[in-house]
Each structure stands twice: as C-alpha cells, then as structure tokens.
XYZ file of C-alpha atoms in Angstrom:
562
model
C 8.153 7.838 -11.631
C 5.346 10.252 -10.738
C 4.312 11.179 -7.238
C 1.272 12.928 -5.844
C 1.048 16.639 -6.373
C 3.354 18.541 -3.996
C 2.859 22.126 -2.898
C 4.252 24.797 -5.165
C 7.432 26.434 -3.959
C 10.210 28.658 -5.164
C 12.255 27.532 -8.164
C 14.883 24.974 -7.344
C 18.553 25.890 -7.705
C 19.201 23.192 -10.331
C 16.222 24.393 -12.392
C 17.689 27.786 -13.249
C 17.886 28.482 -16.978
C 21.475 29.812 -17.076
C 23.693 27.022 -15.830
C 27.302 26.888 -17.021
C 29.242 23.646 -17.364
C 31.987 24.920 -15.026
C 29.638 25.944 -12.200
C 27.806 22.604 -12.427
C 31.073 20.660 -12.359
C 32.234 22.629 -9.302
C 28.927 21.829 -7.576
C 29.156 18.096 -8.378
C 32.871 17.784 -7.529
C 32.370 19.644 -4.225
C 29.565 17.296 -3.172
C 31.456 14.128 -4.146
C 34.796 15.071 -2.570
C 33.086 16.322 0.603
C 31.491 12.893 0.921
C 34.810 11.122 0.264
C 36.467 13.357 2.890
C 33.808 12.338 5.421
C 34.451 8.659 4.623
C 38.211 9.201 5.007
C 37.667 10.845 8.405
C 35.469 7.929 9.535
C 38.163 5.501 8.429
C 40.882 7.481 10.250
C 38.819 7.371 13.455
C 38.199 3.666 12.909
C 34.423 4.267 12.988
C 32.830 1.735 10.649
C 29.699 1.267 12.753
C 26.229 0.872 11.267
C 25.135 4.136 12.944
C 27.964 6.063 11.263
C 27.088 4.608 7.843
C 23.445 5.599 8.400
C 24.464 9.196 9.126
C 26.608 9.337 5.990
C 23.900 7.778 3.814
C 21.313 10.290 5.121
C 23.691 13.166 4.296
C 24.253 11.727 0.809
C 20.517 11.342 0.112
C 19.891 15.000 1.025
C 22.781 16.096 -1.205
C 21.328 14.086 -4.112
C 17.975 15.822 -3.663
C 19.776 19.192 -3.756
C 21.682 18.269 -6.944
C 18.530 17.411 -8.881
C 16.973 14.806 -11.214
C 20.074 12.948 -12.417
C 21.320 12.402 -8.874
C 17.846 11.490 -7.598
C 17.735 8.816 -10.298
C 21.290 7.702 -9.445
C 20.209 7.222 -5.827
C 17.099 5.278 -6.840
C 19.185 3.065 -9.151
C 21.777 2.475 -6.420
C 19.005 1.236 -4.119
C 19.156 -2.008 -6.153
C 22.956 -2.383 -6.067
C 23.356 -4.842 -3.212
C 26.458 -6.021 -5.073
C 28.135 -2.617 -4.570
C 26.941 -0.909 -1.385
C 26.469 -1.648 2.348
C 22.889 -2.264 3.459
C 22.624 1.110 5.283
C 23.071 2.917 1.965
C 20.675 0.560 0.159
C 17.986 1.283 2.780
C 18.566 5.056 2.630
C 18.406 5.128 -1.188
C 15.249 2.989 -1.146
C 13.530 5.815 0.777
C 14.674 8.452 -1.738
C 11.466 10.070 -2.979
C 11.147 12.015 -6.189
C 9.220 14.951 -4.646
C 9.763 18.095 -6.687
C 7.447 21.142 -6.944
C 5.566 21.433 -10.264
C 6.551 24.034 -12.832
C 3.972 26.618 -13.850
C 1.092 25.932 -16.259
C 2.378 28.815 -18.417
C 5.693 27.001 -18.888
C 3.789 23.767 -19.613
C 1.659 25.519 -22.260
C 4.754 27.101 -23.850
C 6.496 23.705 -24.141
C 3.379 22.134 -25.729
C 3.023 24.967 -28.254
C 6.718 24.931 -29.204
C 6.764 21.139 -29.565
C 3.487 20.729 -31.476
C 3.679 24.013 -33.433
C 0.122 25.127 -32.625
C -1.636 27.232 -29.972
C -2.612 25.197 -26.903
C -6.364 25.425 -27.494
C -6.002 24.558 -31.160
C -4.721 21.179 -29.945
C -6.914 20.604 -26.858
C -10.488 21.773 -26.277
C -9.825 21.882 -22.506
C -6.572 21.899 -20.579
C -6.457 21.715 -16.771
C -3.713 24.093 -15.532
C -3.315 22.125 -12.265
C -1.052 19.077 -12.719
C -2.340 15.644 -11.703
C 1.158 14.638 -10.630
C 4.682 16.006 -10.687
C 8.223 14.610 -10.546
C 11.765 15.724 -11.299
C 11.507 14.629 -14.955
C 8.087 16.062 -15.800
C 4.442 16.445 -14.875
C 1.002 15.323 -16.070
C -2.085 17.447 -16.868
C -5.616 16.376 -17.776
C -7.030 17.646 -21.066
C -9.763 16.985 -23.651
C -9.304 16.751 -27.415
C -11.599 18.553 -29.870
C -12.970 15.107 -30.815
C -14.174 14.713 -27.206
C -11.696 12.097 -25.896
C -10.332 12.668 -22.414
C -6.533 12.519 -22.321
C -3.551 13.117 -20.059
C -0.611 15.180 -21.292
C 2.858 14.338 -19.980
C 5.235 17.293 -20.286
C 8.996 17.220 -19.763
C 10.416 19.657 -17.203
C 11.930 22.745 -18.902
C 15.726 22.708 -19.274
C 15.911 19.031 -18.302
C 17.839 17.804 -21.371
C 20.454 20.562 -20.953
C 20.870 19.686 -17.258
C 21.276 15.993 -18.157
C 24.000 16.878 -20.671
C 25.845 19.024 -18.095
C 25.617 16.293 -15.450
C 26.764 13.662 -17.927
C 29.903 15.744 -18.681
C 30.526 16.424 -14.963
C 30.261 12.733 -14.035
C 32.485 11.714 -16.964
C 35.185 14.124 -15.737
C 34.780 12.847 -12.189
C 35.280 9.258 -13.370
C 38.373 10.369 -15.324
C 39.823 11.771 -12.057
C 39.037 8.484 -10.265
C 40.686 6.534 -13.074
C 43.884 8.607 -12.864
C 43.988 8.180 -9.084
C 43.315 4.446 -9.390
C 40.191 4.644 -7.190
C 37.189 2.270 -7.260
C 38.607 0.015 -10.006
C 36.734 -3.001 -8.634
C 33.393 -1.260 -9.156
C 33.684 -0.899 -12.961
C 32.182 2.588 -12.639
C 32.470 3.467 -16.324
C 30.339 0.481 -17.343
C 27.740 1.383 -14.708
C 27.823 5.005 -15.969
C 27.113 3.888 -19.562
C 24.263 1.595 -18.464
C 22.707 4.275 -16.266
C 22.765 7.148 -18.755
C 21.481 4.907 -21.576
C 18.395 4.112 -19.476
C 18.050 7.713 -18.268
C 18.105 9.284 -21.739
C 15.541 6.718 -22.892
C 13.324 7.670 -19.935
C 13.169 11.341 -20.997
C 12.457 10.471 -24.641
C 8.660 10.340 -24.792
C 8.688 8.932 -28.336
C 10.571 5.944 -26.930
C 8.043 5.658 -24.079
C 5.114 5.787 -26.492
C 6.609 3.005 -28.620
C 7.123 0.939 -25.456
C 3.441 1.401 -24.588
C 2.363 0.270 -28.076
C 4.633 -2.777 -27.901
C 3.375 -3.718 -24.431
C -0.248 -3.388 -25.594
C 0.492 -5.572 -28.638
C 2.076 -8.269 -26.425
C -1.139 -8.501 -24.363
C -3.685 -8.018 -27.140
C -5.036 -11.518 -26.422
C -5.680 -10.643 -22.731
C -8.661 -8.310 -22.413
C -7.998 -7.787 -18.692
C -4.630 -6.072 -19.333
C -5.209 -2.449 -20.340
C -2.667 0.041 -21.737
C -3.603 3.681 -22.546
C -3.661 4.554 -26.243
C -0.953 6.937 -27.511
C -2.158 9.913 -29.608
C 0.867 10.196 -31.862
C -0.312 13.338 -33.676
C -0.103 15.173 -30.329
C 3.166 13.642 -29.111
C 6.867 14.481 -29.443
C 10.045 13.659 -27.522
C 8.996 16.190 -24.821
C 5.185 15.923 -24.907
C 3.186 12.687 -24.696
C -0.608 12.613 -25.071
C -2.263 9.459 -23.745
C -5.775 8.119 -23.297
C -7.142 8.956 -19.828
C -8.034 5.692 -18.040
C -8.569 6.230 -14.310
C -8.597 3.318 -11.870
C -8.264 2.215 -8.254
C -4.687 2.052 -6.939
C -3.608 -1.565 -6.989
C -2.549 -1.520 -3.316
C -5.877 -0.099 -2.062
C -7.385 -3.389 -0.903
C -10.332 -1.763 0.893
C -11.389 0.186 -2.232
C -11.105 -2.963 -4.379
C -13.308 -4.959 -2.006
C -15.813 -2.066 -1.839
C -16.166 -2.336 -5.647
C -16.752 -6.095 -5.437
C -13.290 -6.968 -6.807
C -11.442 -9.940 -5.286
C -7.877 -8.788 -4.365
C -6.606 -12.404 -4.558
C -7.809 -12.673 -8.144
C -6.061 -9.386 -9.012
C -2.894 -10.730 -7.397
C -3.119 -13.922 -9.483
C -3.634 -11.859 -12.657
C -0.636 -9.655 -11.812
C 1.663 -12.655 -11.180
C 0.575 -14.254 -14.462
C 1.157 -10.960 -16.298
C 4.671 -10.452 -14.925
C 5.739 -14.070 -15.481
C 4.640 -13.701 -19.086
C 6.538 -10.402 -19.472
C 9.748 -11.834 -18.063
C 9.758 -15.370 -19.466
C 7.628 -15.338 -22.612
C 7.713 -11.809 -24.074
C 11.161 -10.772 -22.824
C 9.820 -7.206 -22.369
C 9.453 -6.260 -18.714
C 7.770 -3.249 -17.017
C 10.564 -2.300 -14.603
C 8.783 0.353 -12.500
C 5.725 -1.409 -11.036
C 5.065 0.810 -8.009
C 1.403 1.410 -6.996
C 1.265 4.729 -8.895
C 1.939 2.917 -12.175
C -0.613 0.088 -11.851
C -4.340 0.531 -11.253
C -7.468 -1.630 -11.369
C -10.560 -0.705 -13.369
C -14.084 -1.166 -11.923
C -14.334 -4.259 -14.180
C -11.286 -5.860 -12.518
C -8.852 -5.095 -15.344
C -5.181 -4.259 -14.663
C -4.213 -0.841 -16.060
C -0.521 -0.104 -16.660
C 0.928 3.416 -16.836
C 4.404 4.903 -17.454
C 6.500 2.878 -19.882
C 9.666 4.965 -19.609
C 11.602 2.200 -17.843
C 11.367 -1.164 -19.595
C 13.867 -4.042 -19.533
C 14.457 -6.416 -22.445
C 15.709 -9.947 -21.761
C 15.994 -12.968 -24.090
C 12.668 -14.784 -23.981
C 12.740 -18.478 -23.078
C 11.358 -21.190 -25.326
C 8.301 -22.917 -23.911
C 10.330 -26.090 -23.331
C 12.894 -24.060 -21.328
C 10.100 -22.499 -19.252
C 8.671 -25.903 -18.336
C 12.160 -27.215 -17.534
C 12.920 -24.181 -15.317
C 9.558 -24.419 -13.524
C 10.232 -28.053 -12.594
C 13.839 -27.148 -11.667
C 12.387 -24.752 -9.077
C 10.048 -27.461 -7.775
C 12.965 -29.922 -7.563
C 15.216 -27.241 -6.031
C 17.704 -27.840 -8.858
C 20.076 -24.920 -8.228
C 22.358 -25.572 -11.221
C 19.502 -25.517 -13.778
C 18.010 -22.309 -12.328
C 21.406 -20.551 -12.374
C 22.088 -21.828 -15.911
C 18.748 -20.379 -17.092
C 19.415 -16.977 -15.492
C 22.936 -16.894 -16.952
C 21.549 -17.706 -20.405
C 19.085 -14.809 -20.074
C 21.943 -12.444 -19.226
C 20.649 -11.913 -15.678
C 23.726 -13.403 -14.000
C 27.351 -13.036 -15.007
C 29.447 -16.185 -14.510
C 32.466 -15.707 -12.239
C 35.385 -17.976 -11.374
C 33.896 -19.033 -8.049
C 30.135 -19.557 -8.328
C 29.906 -21.337 -4.951
C 28.467 -18.333 -3.011
C 25.899 -17.709 -5.774
C 24.831 -21.345 -5.696
C 24.606 -21.179 -1.914
C 22.272 -18.165 -2.134
C 19.974 -19.801 -4.696
C 19.943 -23.072 -2.755
C 18.973 -21.123 0.365
C 16.098 -19.429 -1.519
C 14.852 -22.614 -3.196
C 15.032 -24.671 -0.005
C 13.235 -22.164 2.168
C 10.742 -20.213 0.097
C 9.312 -22.104 -2.866
C 6.601 -24.044 -1.045
C 5.231 -21.557 1.477
C 4.491 -17.841 1.897
C 7.417 -15.724 3.076
C 6.888 -13.843 6.326
C 8.680 -10.630 7.291
C 11.203 -12.359 9.564
C 12.192 -14.639 6.713
C 12.549 -11.636 4.415
C 15.112 -10.229 6.831
C 16.876 -13.597 6.706
C 16.961 -13.388 2.893
C 18.533 -9.917 3.107
C 21.184 -11.108 5.556
C 22.014 -14.086 3.352
C 22.333 -11.894 0.239
C 24.633 -9.436 2.005
C 26.784 -12.280 3.340
C 27.171 -13.640 -0.211
C 28.433 -10.306 -1.536
C 30.771 -9.881 1.431
C 32.338 -13.298 0.815
C 32.503 -13.166 -2.980
C 31.953 -9.673 -4.429
C 30.704 -9.843 -7.996
C 28.773 -7.463 -10.172
C 25.181 -8.112 -11.183
C 24.179 -7.077 -14.722
C 22.096 -3.868 -14.747
C 19.064 -5.758 -16.104
C 19.112 -8.088 -13.121
C 19.217 -5.206 -10.629
C 16.167 -3.562 -12.268
C 14.314 -6.884 -12.252
C 15.237 -7.545 -8.596
C 13.942 -4.109 -7.607
C 10.713 -4.714 -9.567
C 10.217 -8.153 -8.019
C 10.741 -6.722 -4.525
C 8.054 -4.080 -5.241
C 5.708 -6.697 -6.714
C 6.232 -8.962 -3.699
C 5.132 -6.077 -1.445
C 1.989 -5.546 -3.563
C 1.231 -9.285 -3.571
C 1.392 -9.372 0.249
C -1.130 -6.545 0.476
C -3.536 -8.248 -1.954
C -3.058 -11.800 -0.632
C -0.941 -12.187 2.538
C -0.911 -15.997 2.132
C 0.097 -16.125 -1.538
C 2.469 -18.891 -2.651
C 4.615 -18.064 -5.689
C 4.979 -21.683 -6.845
C 1.225 -22.253 -6.718
C 0.541 -18.846 -8.290
C 2.864 -19.688 -11.231
C 0.979 -22.872 -12.171
C -1.721 -21.147 -14.320
C 1.068 -19.600 -16.405
C 2.756 -22.991 -16.907
C -0.635 -24.527 -17.823
C -1.250 -21.752 -20.363
C 2.062 -22.302 -22.184
C 1.508 -26.081 -22.297
C -1.971 -25.489 -23.798
C -0.564 -23.222 -26.533
C 1.817 -25.761 -28.090
C 1.350 -29.512 -27.722
C 3.836 -31.849 -29.537
C 7.399 -31.409 -28.294
C 6.150 -29.475 -25.296
C 4.068 -32.396 -24.050
C 7.124 -34.612 -24.346
C 9.172 -32.147 -22.300
C 6.340 -31.813 -19.757
C 6.071 -35.631 -19.390
C 9.836 -35.981 -19.020
C 10.038 -33.236 -16.358
C 6.971 -34.595 -14.505
C 8.551 -38.075 -14.378
C 11.801 -36.559 -13.108
C 9.912 -34.591 -10.448
C 7.977 -37.668 -9.260
C 11.241 -39.604 -9.003
C 12.705 -36.699 -7.006
C 9.729 -36.720 -4.602
C 9.775 -40.497 -4.084
C 13.530 -40.660 -3.587
C 13.876 -38.018 -0.913
C 16.973 -38.691 1.236
C 16.597 -39.930 4.813
C 17.449 -37.721 7.787
C 20.875 -39.328 8.130
C 21.586 -38.757 4.427
C 20.437 -35.138 4.737
C 22.805 -34.585 7.664
C 25.710 -36.042 5.661
C 24.787 -33.852 2.640
C 24.668 -30.729 4.792
C 28.001 -31.644 6.380
C 29.545 -32.023 2.899
C 28.107 -28.661 1.805
C 29.504 -26.919 4.872
C 32.912 -28.466 4.266
C 32.797 -27.266 0.632
C 31.857 -23.767 1.753
C 34.711 -23.687 4.239
C 32.383 -23.278 7.206
C 33.896 -26.252 9.049
C 37.518 -25.265 9.331
C 39.905 -25.880 12.226
C 40.445 -22.338 13.445
C 43.784 -21.709 15.188
C 44.229 -18.197 16.507
C 47.136 -16.779 18.397
C 45.712 -14.428 21.012
C 49.186 -13.108 21.699
C 49.618 -12.113 18.033
C 46.194 -10.430 17.973
C 47.004 -8.396 21.078
C 50.362 -7.373 19.594
C 48.730 -6.221 16.336
C 46.181 -4.123 18.252
C 48.998 -2.448 20.205
C 50.936 -1.746 16.987
C 47.815 -0.164 15.448
C 47.332 2.011 18.536
C 51.030 2.976 18.568
C 50.781 4.143 14.941
C 47.838 6.380 15.869
C 49.882 7.815 18.771
C 52.742 8.585 16.356
C 50.404 10.246 13.792
C 48.829 12.580 16.373
C 52.251 13.398 17.887
C 53.537 14.448 14.454
C 50.386 16.498 13.742
C 50.621 18.237 17.129
C 54.321 19.086 16.682
C 53.865 20.239 13.082
C 50.913 22.589 13.747
C 52.397 24.075 16.935
C 55.772 24.643 15.206
C 54.148 26.491 12.284
C 52.037 28.515 14.732
C 55.166 29.559 16.670
C 56.958 30.577 13.445
C 54.003 32.696 12.321
C 53.771 34.277 15.782
C 57.490 35.176 15.863
C 58.015 36.293 12.256
C 54.530 37.193 11.014
C 54.575 40.668 12.618
C 51.006 40.271 13.826
C 49.558 39.693 10.315
C 48.503 36.088 10.846
C 46.840 36.157 14.248
C 43.790 34.254 12.997
C 45.950 31.499 11.528
C 48.049 31.341 14.712
C 44.919 30.828 16.847
C 43.627 28.140 14.442
C 46.975 26.283 14.369
C 47.361 26.405 18.161
C 43.755 25.108 18.523
C 44.428 22.206 16.142
C 47.751 21.558 17.908
C 46.020 21.492 21.296
C 43.389 19.044 20.016
C 46.093 16.752 18.539
C 48.117 16.953 21.777
C 45.100 15.956 23.908
C 44.294 13.101 21.528
C 47.946 12.012 21.615
C 47.949 11.964 25.434
C 44.680 10.043 25.603
C 45.944 7.409 23.137
C 49.287 7.209 24.971
C 47.518 6.460 28.258
C 45.324 3.864 26.510
C 48.405 2.219 24.969
C 50.148 2.110 28.343
C 47.131 0.450 30.000
C 46.822 -2.062 27.149
C 50.473 -3.082 27.528
C 49.984 -3.655 31.268
C 46.746 -5.632 30.763
C 48.343 -7.770 28.026
C 51.291 -8.577 30.292
C 48.893 -9.631 33.057
C 46.983 -11.826 30.573
C 50.209 -13.454 29.359
C 51.313 -14.212 32.949
C-alpha cells in the first residue's frame, strides 16, 4: 500500500545495511516478551478493562512501527482478525499507517541500473528524482520512455528482501519457543505464519504483481470502463516494475467527481458490479481497495492500481450465483453459509449455531435497506459476541475479503449514502442471466417461484414470536439461571485471600534477602539492598491494603447473610 509522500528524515534503524540475524532476533524477542510481560502484569492486577487494552494496543502499534515493514504488515493483517483479537486491538491495528520516509533517488537509480543492466537514462528519457509516493516496501517515481510514453516506476526498498528473511527466521524461532512452552495452541500460529509470509513474499515480487495486473486486465477486457495500467515487461524485474502512467481523480473525492460532471452514484454502481464479478464470477479479487489504489478518469472510467495483494477463490457457476442471490433475498441462512463454505471462505466447525446466528442477524437486518453508522456498531458488537461464545478461525482469504468489503462499504457510503446492496447487485445478476440462457433460465424461474412463495407465505406476528422464542431456546438465551450469592461472595474472598498470601510471601522474601545482603555483603551490595527493601516495602503496603479490604469484605458478607 502506498501513502502520500512523507518528509525525508534520517535513515530508520531497521533499514541499516549490516543487520545480523542474532541482533534482529534479540530485537524481536525483546519486543514480544516485553509485551507478554505487560499482559502478565495486567492479569496479575486483575485489570482487563477496555482502557488498559487500549494502552497496550497503542504501545504494540508503536513497537511495530519501530520494528519495520514485516511488523507493520503483520499489524495491518491482524486488523482483520476479529476471530483472534479483542476489539481494542483490532481498532488500533486498523489505524496503523504505513508512513515511512523515502529512500534517496541515488539509491533508486542504483537499484534500477543493477536490475535492468543499463544506465538509468539509457532506459528512461526522463526520470523524476522526487517520488510520487513512498511506503515501507517501496516507492514510485514518474518517468518517460525514449518512445515518449509516460510511465511510473515502482522500486523496492533497498535491503528489504534480506530484512524479510531475517524476520522470517526470528518469527519462526519465536513460534518454536511458544510451541515448547505450550502457549497459544488455540490460535494455530504456525498456519497463520505460513499464510502471512506467503502473501508477503508475493507482495514484494514485482513480476508476480505484473502478472496479476495482466490477468485482471484480461478478466475485464469486455468492460471498457475498467482500466488497468499496461506493464512494460522489458523494463521490469522482481524489484523494479514499470507501468503505464494513468492519472485520475481519487475515488473518494466526491466534490472533484461532481466538478468534472461525473455522477458519484453511477461510479458506485460500477464499482459494486466490478467487485461482485471479481468475487463471484472471476474468482480473482483485488484485496487492497483503499482510495489510493482506485481512481476515476475524466471519462468516468474506474482505474485500478497496485496488484500486489490479490485473493483467489473458487468461482461460482452462474446457476450457483442466481441461487445464492435469491437465498439472500429469502434470508436463507443455510444456503448462504453453504455457498461460502464451498468457496473456502468459511471453515465448518462442530457447532455452527453462532455462525448461523450471525448470518441470520445480517440477512434479517441489512439486506433491504442502507446501513447507518449506529447499525454498523451493532454489527460489530454481534460479530464480537459470536467469537466470544464460539471461537473459531476464519480462513485467511475470508479475512482479506472482509477487510476489503469493509473498505468498499466506506467508499460506497461516500459516493452514495443511500445505497442498497441488494438493489445494487441486481444489474450483475441480470448480466449473468443474459450471458447464458438455457439451464440458467430454468434455475432463474425456479428461484423466482420459490421467492414469490416465500413472500406470499410470510408468517403472522404470532408465528414470528413463536419462531423467535424457539431460536432463543436453541441458542440457550432462555435458561433458568440459579445463582448462589453466598458461593459467589465466598469465591471473591478466596481470590482476595490468595492475593494477600502472594504479596505477604513477596514482602518476606525480598526483605529477608535484603537483610542477608546487608549483614554479610560487607557493603558491596548497597544498591541491591535499597532496591530489595523498596520492593519489600511496596509489597508490604499492598499486603496491608488487601488485608484491610479482605477484613471489610468478610464483615459486609456476614451482615448480608444475616
């Protein structure tokens, strides 16, 4: 992902040329275990508040920025992992920006000459030394070929591949330590590691990106309003990519679009059609659709940039697409989940009830009307509650698609605040029915009949109430809850008593060692003695405070029991 040009600054620590594997591993291990120590301390204090998690997530984001590109990308990837992390971390990672100072034009020229085997001006007639944009993985410069075509040149950051290799080794060793200690087994970290580094190494291979661009252009060759820059293969390698220069208006700049006489609602409709086709028909999905990667030409064409992050999913047959579209209209949760599972976007688990509940919630509430911001918050709460009740792991493809759809939803709101996804999808369904008549018309007629029957046989209010009551009973929401207040109070006192015992032991242990050093250390360990007595004093004060609290709790509980 490329960001706007930042100010030049001193070289970053992670960008130094001489970086040993050992020093990098020490740096990574120190950061990770410091964070784990902070979490342990929070747990010991019993502080699991939202504010505490926000503080820790902010610290972690800053540490990722300090550690460099791999960890910036890890943070951005984790911003989609609602199945793994609390919402405070998801929100913090979502704000993680890839703002890195550009490297010098001399370094850029050197990389181009080494990669292409020619002097810079033997390749390009003009080359602008100021980058158009810069990120942790590379930067982009404008240039002109000797044949007169204007191009942009994407250049990989120097030393990036070596840093990736070092970080890959460091993270592998870290996971080996976790495995030996038996930590985080439920997260399947090694699988996530493999998925992440596969995508990351593809993203820094510009040959792979160029092939993605060619494939995407081929998929939309019948749509003149979808534009993809041409790749100049004779001037491209795995570290240098030369592309046709096609400027445009940022897709989220509604005022600029209207000033050029372009209807934002029409652009929104075109974008929805394009992404439905990518996901359902082509099975080749642009997974980084932020406003910097999509622009609009003065003619109202959609221009796509940056094909480093693409997701492949099994394409649906046209009959399946029609069936799924009507399943959404009929709010048929089972068919929608079955389709997503078949595409590899959901992994079946033993208890699918929470997943079905989430999809039923979405289909019931948001298929026939625009979603406002309050309802978006309700969606988030419902998703988090699902993962709290039944933790399960989403496939990596699904997390990338979810992140892309969230970004696209934000763009759609800017272009058309009243857009309705079901209505916006109808031109796509009409287009696939027009392409292949025969069996498809039979499927369309069958699904239309089923939908009409569904609409005419809507249950009465009484029936709806009974259905909802049954659903709540199935979900376990209507249980007879019997709680023993006496038992709860006793457990709280036991927990407090254990804390009292821990701090008493710590106080006695530190003071005893301090006394021994004072008596037999012959004045050599005065600093340690002061430190131990300070820690002992802190533990003693904490012990006394907890003891008083425990005493008051016992008295209050006795009064409550009487």
